[in-house]
mmCIF file of C-alpha atoms in Angstrom:
data_model
loop_
_atom_site.group_PDB
_atom_site.id
_atom_site.type_symbol
_atom_site.label_atom_id
_atom_site.label_comp_id
_atom_site.label_asym_id
_atom_site.label_seq_id
_atom_site.Cartn_x
_atom_site.Cartn_y
_atom_site.Cartn_z
ATOM 1 C CA MET C 1 0.000 0.000 0.000
ATOM 2 C CA LEU C 2 2.817 2.361 0.930
ATOM 3 C CA ILE C 3 4.303 2.007 -2.539
ATOM 4 C CA TRP C 4 1.085 3.408 -4.055
ATOM 5 C CA MET C 5 1.235 6.373 -1.740
ATOM 6 C CA ILE C 6 4.826 7.034 -2.831
ATOM 7 C CA ILE C 7 3.885 6.712 -6.519
ATOM 8 C CA GLY C 8 0.873 8.992 -6.030
ATOM 9 C CA MET C 9 3.005 11.605 -4.287
ATOM 10 C CA ALA C 10 5.609 11.322 -7.061
ATOM 11 C CA VAL C 11 3.000 11.885 -9.789
ATOM 12 C CA VAL C 12 1.302 14.904 -8.186
ATOM 13 C CA THR C 13 4.748 16.426 -7.567
ATOM 14 C CA ALA C 14 6.233 15.675 -11.000
ATOM 15 C CA VAL C 15 3.343 16.834 -13.207
ATOM 16 C CA PRO C 16 3.284 20.479 -11.969
ATOM 17 C CA ARG C 17 7.078 20.499 -12.279
ATOM 18 C CA PHE C 18 7.328 19.589 -15.967
ATOM 19 C CA LEU C 19 3.975 20.850 -17.265
ATOM 20 C CA PRO C 20 5.294 24.407 -17.901
ATOM 21 C CA VAL C 21 7.802 22.968 -20.431
ATOM 22 C CA MET C 22 4.851 21.758 -22.527
ATOM 23 C CA ILE C 23 2.846 24.965 -22.101
ATOM 24 C CA VAL C 24 5.624 27.481 -22.775
ATOM 25 C CA ASP C 25 6.198 26.119 -26.298
ATOM 26 C CA PHE C 26 2.660 27.012 -27.352
ATOM 27 C CA ILE C 27 2.526 30.590 -26.141
ATOM 28 C CA THR C 28 4.786 33.570 -26.490
ATOM 29 C CA PHE C 29 4.794 35.732 -23.417
ATOM 30 C CA PRO C 30 4.269 39.479 -23.660
ATOM 31 C CA LYS C 31 7.014 41.650 -22.137
ATOM 32 C CA TRP C 32 5.135 42.315 -18.890
ATOM 33 C CA MET C 33 4.767 38.568 -18.345
ATOM 34 C CA ASP C 34 8.550 38.232 -18.679
ATOM 35 C CA ARG C 35 9.021 40.784 -15.910
ATOM 36 C CA TRP C 36 6.521 38.891 -13.760
ATOM 37 C CA LEU C 37 8.354 35.600 -14.255
ATOM 38 C CA ASN C 38 11.701 37.286 -13.611
ATOM 39 C CA ALA C 39 10.396 38.565 -10.268
ATOM 40 C CA ILE C 40 9.123 35.110 -9.223
ATOM 41 C CA PRO C 41 12.451 33.903 -7.716
ATOM 42 C CA TYR C 42 12.632 36.917 -5.384
ATOM 43 C CA ALA C 43 8.983 36.617 -4.381
ATOM 44 C CA ALA C 44 9.467 32.873 -3.801
ATOM 45 C CA LEU C 45 12.500 33.533 -1.605
ATOM 46 C CA GLY C 46 10.481 36.019 0.464
ATOM 47 C CA ALA C 47 7.529 33.668 0.873
ATOM 48 C CA LEU C 48 9.827 30.766 1.761
ATOM 49 C CA ILE C 49 11.730 32.716 4.420
ATOM 50 C CA PHE C 50 8.844 34.267 6.326
ATOM 51 C CA PRO C 51 6.912 33.253 8.381
ATOM 52 C CA GLY C 52 8.511 29.792 8.077
ATOM 53 C CA ILE C 53 11.723 30.893 9.799
ATOM 54 C CA MET C 54 9.790 31.470 13.028
ATOM 55 C CA SER C 55 9.069 27.737 13.212
ATOM 56 C CA VAL C 56 12.760 26.809 13.562
ATOM 57 C CA LYS C 57 11.989 26.726 17.281
ATOM 58 C CA PRO C 58 8.181 26.764 17.368
ATOM 59 C CA GLU C 59 8.131 27.419 21.126
ATOM 60 C CA ALA C 60 10.532 30.390 20.757
ATOM 61 C CA PRO C 61 9.935 32.135 17.401
ATOM 62 C CA GLN C 62 12.416 34.921 18.231
ATOM 63 C CA ILE C 63 15.305 32.438 17.897
ATOM 64 C CA GLY C 64 14.593 31.865 14.199
ATOM 65 C CA VAL C 65 14.187 35.618 13.652
ATOM 66 C CA ILE C 66 17.496 36.429 15.370
ATOM 67 C CA ALA C 67 19.318 33.718 13.394
ATOM 68 C CA GLY C 68 17.767 35.197 10.246
ATOM 69 C CA LEU C 69 19.027 38.671 11.150
ATOM 70 C CA VAL C 70 22.504 37.238 11.704
ATOM 71 C CA GLY C 71 22.217 35.660 8.235
ATOM 72 C CA ILE C 72 21.175 39.007 6.706
ATOM 73 C CA LEU C 73 24.127 40.757 8.361
ATOM 74 C CA LEU C 74 26.646 38.148 7.182
ATOM 75 C CA ALA C 75 25.227 38.159 3.647
ATOM 76 C CA TRP C 76 25.282 41.961 3.602
ATOM 77 C CA LEU C 77 29.009 41.858 4.370
ATOM 78 C CA ASN C 78 29.450 39.756 1.181
ATOM 79 C CA ILE C 79 30.394 36.679 3.170
ATOM 80 C CA HIS C 80 30.119 33.448 1.155
ATOM 81 C CA ILE C 81 26.727 31.763 1.401
ATOM 82 C CA ILE C 82 28.176 28.660 3.070
ATOM 83 C CA PHE C 83 29.390 30.789 5.991
ATOM 84 C CA VAL C 84 26.038 32.599 6.092
ATOM 85 C CA VAL C 85 24.438 29.182 6.633
ATOM 86 C CA ILE C 86 27.028 28.126 9.217
ATOM 87 C CA GLY C 87 26.695 31.464 11.043
ATOM 88 C CA SER C 88 22.921 31.096 11.324
ATOM 89 C CA ILE C 89 23.215 27.506 12.542
ATOM 90 C CA ALA C 90 25.752 28.649 15.143
ATOM 91 C CA SER C 91 23.402 31.418 16.365
ATOM 92 C CA VAL C 92 20.538 28.967 16.892
ATOM 93 C CA PHE C 93 22.943 26.585 18.626
ATOM 94 C CA LEU C 94 24.221 29.321 20.974
ATOM 95 C CA LEU C 95 20.737 30.714 21.668
ATOM 96 C CA THR C 96 19.456 27.297 22.727
ATOM 97 C CA LEU C 97 22.385 26.367 24.974
ATOM 98 C CA MET H 1 47.808 24.130 -31.947
ATOM 99 C CA GLU H 2 47.054 27.629 -30.870
ATOM 100 C CA THR H 3 43.480 27.559 -32.071
ATOM 101 C CA GLN H 4 42.969 24.417 -30.021
ATOM 102 C CA ALA H 5 44.150 26.176 -26.921
ATOM 103 C CA ILE H 6 41.816 29.094 -27.552
ATOM 104 C CA HIS H 7 38.779 26.955 -28.344
ATOM 105 C CA PRO H 8 38.638 24.188 -25.760
ATOM 106 C CA THR H 9 37.191 20.880 -26.953
ATOM 107 C CA SER H 10 33.527 20.209 -26.487
ATOM 108 C CA SER H 11 34.039 17.616 -23.763
ATOM 109 C CA SER H 12 36.271 19.889 -21.728
ATOM 110 C CA THR H 13 33.654 22.679 -21.735
ATOM 111 C CA ARG H 14 31.087 20.093 -20.615
ATOM 112 C CA LEU H 15 33.319 19.026 -17.766
ATOM 113 C CA HIS H 16 33.908 22.652 -16.901
ATOM 114 C CA MET H 17 30.134 23.296 -16.754
ATOM 115 C CA VAL H 18 29.610 20.198 -14.609
ATOM 116 C CA ARG H 19 32.274 21.406 -12.202
ATOM 117 C CA ARG H 20 30.767 24.901 -11.999
ATOM 118 C CA GLY H 21 27.314 23.409 -11.403
ATOM 119 C CA MET H 22 28.644 21.307 -8.542
ATOM 120 C CA ILE H 23 30.255 24.342 -6.936
ATOM 121 C CA ALA H 24 26.983 26.280 -7.255
ATOM 122 C CA GLY H 25 25.127 23.296 -5.762
ATOM 123 C CA LEU H 26 27.466 22.900 -2.796
ATOM 124 C CA PRO H 27 25.489 25.133 -0.386
ATOM 125 C CA ILE H 28 22.341 23.137 -1.211
ATOM 126 C CA MET H 29 24.162 19.852 -0.545
ATOM 127 C CA LEU H 30 25.265 21.170 2.832
ATOM 128 C CA GLY H 31 21.774 22.447 3.623
ATOM 129 C CA TYR H 32 20.038 19.239 2.553
ATOM 130 C CA LEU H 33 22.244 16.760 4.351
ATOM 131 C CA PRO H 34 21.133 17.377 7.959
ATOM 132 C CA ILE H 35 17.496 17.669 6.875
ATOM 133 C CA ALA H 36 17.666 14.462 4.817
ATOM 134 C CA LEU H 37 19.261 12.665 7.767
ATOM 135 C CA THR H 38 16.438 13.882 10.019
ATOM 136 C CA TYR H 39 13.852 12.749 7.462
ATOM 137 C CA GLY H 40 15.464 9.293 7.318
ATOM 138 C CA VAL H 41 15.426 8.997 11.101
ATOM 139 C CA LEU H 42 11.794 10.118 11.441
ATOM 140 C CA ALA H 43 10.576 7.956 8.554
ATOM 141 C CA SER H 44 12.218 4.811 9.922
ATOM 142 C CA ARG H 45 10.720 5.551 13.356
ATOM 143 C CA THR H 46 7.277 5.768 11.722
ATOM 144 C CA GLY H 47 7.808 2.237 10.479
ATOM 145 C CA MET H 48 8.932 2.772 6.906
ATOM 146 C CA THR H 49 11.636 0.414 5.666
ATOM 147 C CA ASN H 50 14.914 1.822 4.358
ATOM 148 C CA LEU H 51 13.895 0.873 0.852
ATOM 149 C CA GLU H 52 10.572 2.717 1.146
ATOM 150 C CA LEU H 53 11.941 5.894 2.674
ATOM 151 C CA THR H 54 14.814 6.056 0.181
ATOM 152 C CA LEU H 55 12.459 5.330 -2.710
ATOM 153 C CA MET H 56 10.279 8.229 -1.576
ATOM 154 C CA SER H 57 13.302 10.533 -1.712
ATOM 155 C CA ILE H 58 14.238 9.197 -5.163
ATOM 156 C CA LEU H 59 10.759 9.542 -6.669
ATOM 157 C CA VAL H 60 9.288 12.547 -4.854
ATOM 158 C CA PHE H 61 12.378 14.696 -4.070
ATOM 159 C CA ALA H 62 10.449 17.305 -2.093
ATOM 160 C CA GLY H 63 11.563 17.753 1.492
ATOM 161 C CA ALA H 64 8.592 19.509 3.051
ATOM 162 C CA ALA H 65 6.069 17.131 1.466
ATOM 163 C CA GLN H 66 8.040 14.087 2.629
ATOM 164 C CA PHE H 67 8.105 15.359 6.211
ATOM 165 C CA LEU H 68 4.397 16.082 5.957
ATOM 166 C CA ALA H 69 3.699 12.560 4.655
ATOM 167 C CA VAL H 70 5.692 10.967 7.475
ATOM 168 C CA GLY H 71 3.887 13.119 10.032
ATOM 169 C CA MET H 72 0.478 12.284 8.579
ATOM 170 C CA MET H 73 1.290 8.570 8.435
ATOM 171 C CA ALA H 74 2.260 8.696 12.103
ATOM 172 C CA THR H 75 -1.185 10.065 12.953
ATOM 173 C CA GLY H 76 -2.864 7.422 10.786
ATOM 174 C CA THR H 77 -4.043 9.680 7.938
ATOM 175 C CA GLY H 78 -5.276 7.960 4.772
ATOM 176 C CA ILE H 79 -3.235 7.682 1.593
ATOM 177 C CA ILE H 80 -5.556 9.870 -0.507
ATOM 178 C CA GLU H 81 -5.374 12.730 1.992
ATOM 179 C CA ILE H 82 -1.586 12.491 2.041
ATOM 180 C CA ILE H 83 -1.421 12.622 -1.775
ATOM 181 C CA ILE H 84 -3.771 15.644 -1.898
ATOM 182 C CA ALA H 85 -1.739 17.425 0.788
ATOM 183 C CA THR H 86 1.429 16.722 -1.236
ATOM 184 C CA PHE H 87 -0.157 18.233 -4.337
ATOM 185 C CA VAL H 88 -1.200 21.378 -2.463
ATOM 186 C CA LEU H 89 2.190 21.784 -0.809
ATOM 187 C CA ASN H 90 4.164 21.211 -4.021
ATOM 188 C CA PHE H 91 2.005 23.228 -6.386
ATOM 189 C CA ARG H 92 4.373 26.158 -5.879
ATOM 190 C CA HIS H 93 6.851 24.321 -8.088
ATOM 191 C CA PHE H 94 4.433 24.867 -10.986
ATOM 192 C CA VAL H 95 4.896 28.619 -10.635
ATOM 193 C CA MET H 96 8.651 28.249 -10.156
ATOM 194 C CA SER H 97 8.934 25.957 -13.171
ATOM 195 C CA PHE H 98 7.286 28.599 -15.376
ATOM 196 C CA SER H 99 9.877 31.138 -14.318
ATOM 197 C CA PHE H 100 12.697 28.573 -14.691
ATOM 198 C CA VAL H 101 11.643 27.413 -18.181
ATOM 199 C CA ASN H 102 11.217 31.025 -19.292
ATOM 200 C CA SER H 103 14.837 31.766 -18.390
ATOM 201 C CA LEU H 104 16.098 28.634 -20.171
ATOM 202 C CA LYS H 105 15.286 29.761 -23.700
ATOM 203 C CA GLY H 106 18.770 28.803 -24.843
ATOM 204 C CA ILE H 107 18.407 25.194 -23.721
ATOM 205 C CA ALA H 108 16.957 22.303 -25.741
ATOM 206 C CA ARG H 109 13.499 21.094 -24.849
ATOM 207 C CA ARG H 110 14.589 17.489 -24.304
ATOM 208 C CA ALA H 111 16.952 18.753 -21.597
ATOM 209 C CA LYS H 112 14.315 20.958 -19.968
ATOM 210 C CA ILE H 113 11.989 18.142 -18.932
ATOM 211 C CA PRO H 114 14.510 16.237 -16.776
ATOM 212 C CA LEU H 115 15.772 19.552 -15.372
ATOM 213 C CA THR H 116 12.299 20.669 -14.272
ATOM 214 C CA LEU H 117 11.729 17.291 -12.605
ATOM 215 C CA GLY H 118 14.577 18.229 -10.272
ATOM 216 C CA LEU H 119 13.113 21.608 -9.290
ATOM 217 C CA THR H 120 12.830 22.261 -5.579
ATOM 218 C CA ASP H 121 12.670 25.547 -3.673
ATOM 219 C CA GLU H 122 16.438 25.392 -3.341
ATOM 220 C CA THR H 123 17.492 24.240 -6.809
ATOM 221 C CA PHE H 124 15.070 26.748 -8.371
ATOM 222 C CA THR H 125 16.172 29.796 -6.399
ATOM 223 C CA MET H 126 19.854 28.884 -6.797
ATOM 224 C CA SER H 127 19.480 28.386 -10.578
ATOM 225 C CA ALA H 128 17.622 31.696 -10.841
ATOM 226 C CA LEU H 129 20.797 33.460 -9.744
ATOM 227 C CA TYR H 130 22.819 31.804 -12.516
ATOM 228 C CA LYS H 131 20.913 32.942 -15.585
ATOM 229 C CA GLU H 132 23.832 33.594 -17.924
ATOM 230 C CA GLU H 133 24.722 29.907 -17.936
ATOM 231 C CA ALA H 134 21.524 29.199 -19.906
ATOM 232 C CA ASN H 135 22.987 31.032 -22.895
ATOM 233 C CA GLU H 136 26.433 29.489 -22.665
ATOM 234 C CA ARG H 137 27.483 26.402 -24.571
ATOM 235 C CA HIS H 138 26.447 23.224 -22.741
ATOM 236 C CA GLY H 139 24.511 25.316 -20.238
ATOM 237 C CA SER H 140 22.232 22.359 -19.548
ATOM 238 C CA PHE H 141 25.221 20.536 -18.017
ATOM 239 C CA PHE H 142 25.578 23.336 -15.487
ATOM 240 C CA TYR H 143 21.968 23.091 -14.289
ATOM 241 C CA ALA H 144 21.959 19.282 -14.467
ATOM 242 C CA SER H 145 25.010 19.076 -12.250
ATOM 243 C CA LEU H 146 23.659 21.676 -9.800
ATOM 244 C CA ILE H 147 20.395 19.732 -9.488
ATOM 245 C CA LEU H 148 22.055 16.307 -9.384
ATOM 246 C CA SER H 149 24.387 17.275 -6.567
ATOM 247 C CA ALA H 150 21.386 18.462 -4.535
ATOM 248 C CA TYR H 151 19.469 15.299 -5.470
ATOM 249 C CA LEU H 152 22.280 12.929 -4.484
ATOM 250 C CA SER H 153 22.722 14.722 -1.182
ATOM 251 C CA TRP H 154 18.983 14.407 -0.482
ATOM 252 C CA VAL H 155 18.688 10.744 -1.484
ATOM 253 C CA GLY H 156 21.982 9.740 0.147
ATOM 254 C CA GLY H 157 21.192 11.635 3.346
ATOM 255 C CA SER H 158 17.759 10.012 3.614
ATOM 256 C CA PHE H 159 19.255 6.542 3.252
ATOM 257 C CA VAL H 160 22.021 7.180 5.781
ATOM 258 C CA GLY H 161 19.490 8.640 8.216
ATOM 259 C CA GLY H 162 17.329 5.537 7.871
ATOM 260 C CA VAL H 163 20.260 3.157 8.358
ATOM 261 C CA LEU H 164 22.089 4.894 11.187
ATOM 262 C CA GLY H 165 19.158 6.367 13.111
ATOM 263 C CA ASP H 166 20.083 9.291 15.323
ATOM 264 C CA VAL H 167 23.575 10.063 14.089
ATOM 265 C CA MET H 168 23.750 13.637 15.282
ATOM 266 C CA PRO H 169 23.394 15.093 18.753
ATOM 267 C CA ALA H 170 19.821 16.399 19.074
ATOM 268 C CA ARG H 171 20.903 19.962 19.819
ATOM 269 C CA LEU H 172 23.045 20.149 16.702
ATOM 270 C CA SER H 173 20.393 18.678 14.388
ATOM 271 C CA ASP H 174 17.803 21.045 15.923
ATOM 272 C CA SER H 175 20.040 24.012 15.198
ATOM 273 C CA MET H 176 20.506 22.831 11.629
ATOM 274 C CA GLY H 177 16.800 23.329 10.958
ATOM 275 C CA VAL H 178 17.647 26.945 10.199
ATOM 276 C CA ALA H 179 20.086 25.966 7.408
ATOM 277 C CA LEU H 180 17.730 26.237 4.431
ATOM 278 C CA TYR H 181 16.223 29.515 5.642
ATOM 279 C CA ALA H 182 19.747 30.913 5.996
ATOM 280 C CA MET H 183 20.473 29.726 2.465
ATOM 281 C CA PHE H 184 17.402 31.550 1.135
ATOM 282 C CA ILE H 185 18.587 34.696 2.939
ATOM 283 C CA GLY H 186 22.078 34.263 1.534
ATOM 284 C CA LEU H 187 20.581 33.997 -1.969
ATOM 285 C CA LEU H 188 18.270 36.983 -1.583
ATOM 286 C CA ILE H 189 20.549 39.594 0.011
ATOM 287 C CA PRO H 190 23.084 40.021 -2.852
ATOM 288 C CA SER H 191 20.209 40.771 -5.262
ATOM 289 C CA VAL H 192 18.648 43.187 -2.763
ATOM 290 C CA LYS H 193 21.960 45.036 -2.472
ATOM 291 C CA ARG H 194 22.053 45.400 -6.246
ATOM 292 C CA ASP H 195 18.470 46.699 -6.461
ATOM 293 C CA TYR H 196 16.343 47.714 -3.496
ATOM 294 C CA LYS H 197 13.171 47.110 -5.497
ATOM 295 C CA ILE H 198 13.869 43.400 -5.115
ATOM 296 C CA ALA H 199 13.505 43.816 -1.353
ATOM 297 C CA ALA H 200 10.050 45.294 -1.947
ATOM 298 C CA ILE H 201 9.036 42.262 -4.011
ATOM 299 C CA ALA H 202 10.338 39.809 -1.386
ATOM 300 C CA VAL H 203 8.827 41.635 1.587
ATOM 301 C CA LEU H 204 5.465 41.912 -0.144
ATOM 302 C CA ALA H 205 5.518 38.166 -0.833
ATOM 303 C CA MET H 206 6.379 37.538 2.826
ATOM 304 C CA LEU H 207 3.487 39.655 4.059
ATOM 305 C CA ILE H 208 0.970 38.130 1.648
ATOM 306 C CA ASN H 209 2.068 34.642 2.666
ATOM 307 C CA PHE H 210 1.857 35.592 6.352
ATOM 308 C CA VAL H 211 -1.612 37.149 6.084
ATOM 309 C CA CYS H 212 -2.941 34.196 4.057
ATOM 310 C CA GLN H 213 -1.748 31.789 6.726
ATOM 311 C CA LEU H 214 -3.295 33.965 9.452
ATOM 312 C CA TRP H 215 -6.579 33.687 7.579
ATOM 313 C CA GLY H 216 -6.253 29.922 7.810
ATOM 314 C CA MET H 217 -5.047 29.136 4.312
ATOM 315 C CA SER H 218 -2.806 26.045 4.127
ATOM 316 C CA GLN H 219 0.923 26.708 3.983
ATOM 317 C CA GLY H 220 1.138 25.322 0.441
ATOM 318 C CA TRP H 221 -1.474 27.652 -1.061
ATOM 319 C CA ALA H 222 -0.271 30.623 0.991
ATOM 320 C CA ILE H 223 3.233 30.269 -0.500
ATOM 321 C CA VAL H 224 1.739 29.998 -4.002
ATOM 322 C CA VAL H 225 -0.395 33.134 -3.512
ATOM 323 C CA GLY H 226 2.519 35.061 -1.942
ATOM 324 C CA THR H 227 4.875 34.080 -4.777
ATOM 325 C CA VAL H 228 2.440 34.840 -7.611
ATOM 326 C CA LEU H 229 1.151 38.167 -6.220
ATOM 327 C CA GLY H 230 4.546 39.281 -4.866
ATOM 328 C CA GLY H 231 6.055 38.484 -8.259
ATOM 329 C CA ALA H 232 3.253 40.386 -9.998
ATOM 330 C CA CYS H 233 4.427 43.661 -8.482
ATOM 331 C CA GLY H 234 7.648 43.049 -10.402
ATOM 332 C CA ILE H 235 5.661 43.905 -13.551
ATOM 333 C CA TRP H 236 5.723 47.531 -12.411
ATOM 334 C CA LEU H 237 8.841 47.542 -10.234
ATOM 335 C CA LEU H 238 11.303 45.892 -12.586
ATOM 336 C CA GLY H 239 12.141 47.997 -15.603
ATOM 337 C CA GLU H 240 12.520 46.524 -19.061
ATOM 338 C CA GLU H 241 16.289 46.215 -18.909
ATOM 339 C CA GLU H 242 16.308 45.196 -15.231
ATOM 340 C CA GLY H 243 13.875 42.443 -16.051
ATOM 341 C CA GLU H 244 16.394 41.154 -18.534
ATOM 342 C CA LYS H 245 19.282 41.435 -16.153
ATOM 343 C CA CYS H 246 17.946 39.803 -13.000
#
């Protein structure tokens, strides 16, 4: 039974992923649509960060927010993304000691 | 001889693109590993065999949905509900795939389908920051290698988590939950520094997502609505040439 659940999950995940390849060939987007699609990554990043980051420690949402601010600071100083990640992990670790 | 040195052979450019893709995928590999390990541990505790939990990672490749499925199985939810919840949670990839495919105009269609199958929040947002590669020779090798390195880290981590059980001290693995959020921040900030309008787009998407969830919308739909509407303000905010650039 579990295998059918896995296959079902795989299908409903895969179809929305590749469907745009089929659709895009049949339509040409107007310029404004291009700008919309170009803005999607930034909007997605925003929606993925907040409010999700507050659930890093669901009982103490400020910990996720503080770790996020540390990440913003490190990224602002042009520090490589790997160290941004490590810095945020370290802040959560220290805040929960 | 000289011309050969100036124009590298086709296979060496391919290898070069693969290497660059792996380097670009490295932060995702690091971010996925602890989360995949945790997934493996949780799934095996719920009673899934190693084969089943690894197969789910191979076929579904969507972290949040896999955690959701494991959680719902633990509470005895039916298969149909779990599949519907997966669809709702992963529908955001439909929107992302549109944006991804639109930026891959220089890449052959037969390469686009396997690439889109590997789209996750992380591989999509990372690829979005490497747009020039789509117009370079063998650009598809760059994206394929970026996605494959993330994929192997996810599948491998799940398996190892299932086999070894709790391999990490709880406090460390708890702290690592912030890794992917930090990666999203690390991806967003350089673009914001280049153009403050991008911050407006991201913050608007955050607020829309937040308000939708306050109103009781499921997390999956709220992220879709936040992404689509937040992105829509880019129609006015991003100029013609900026739209091309970013």
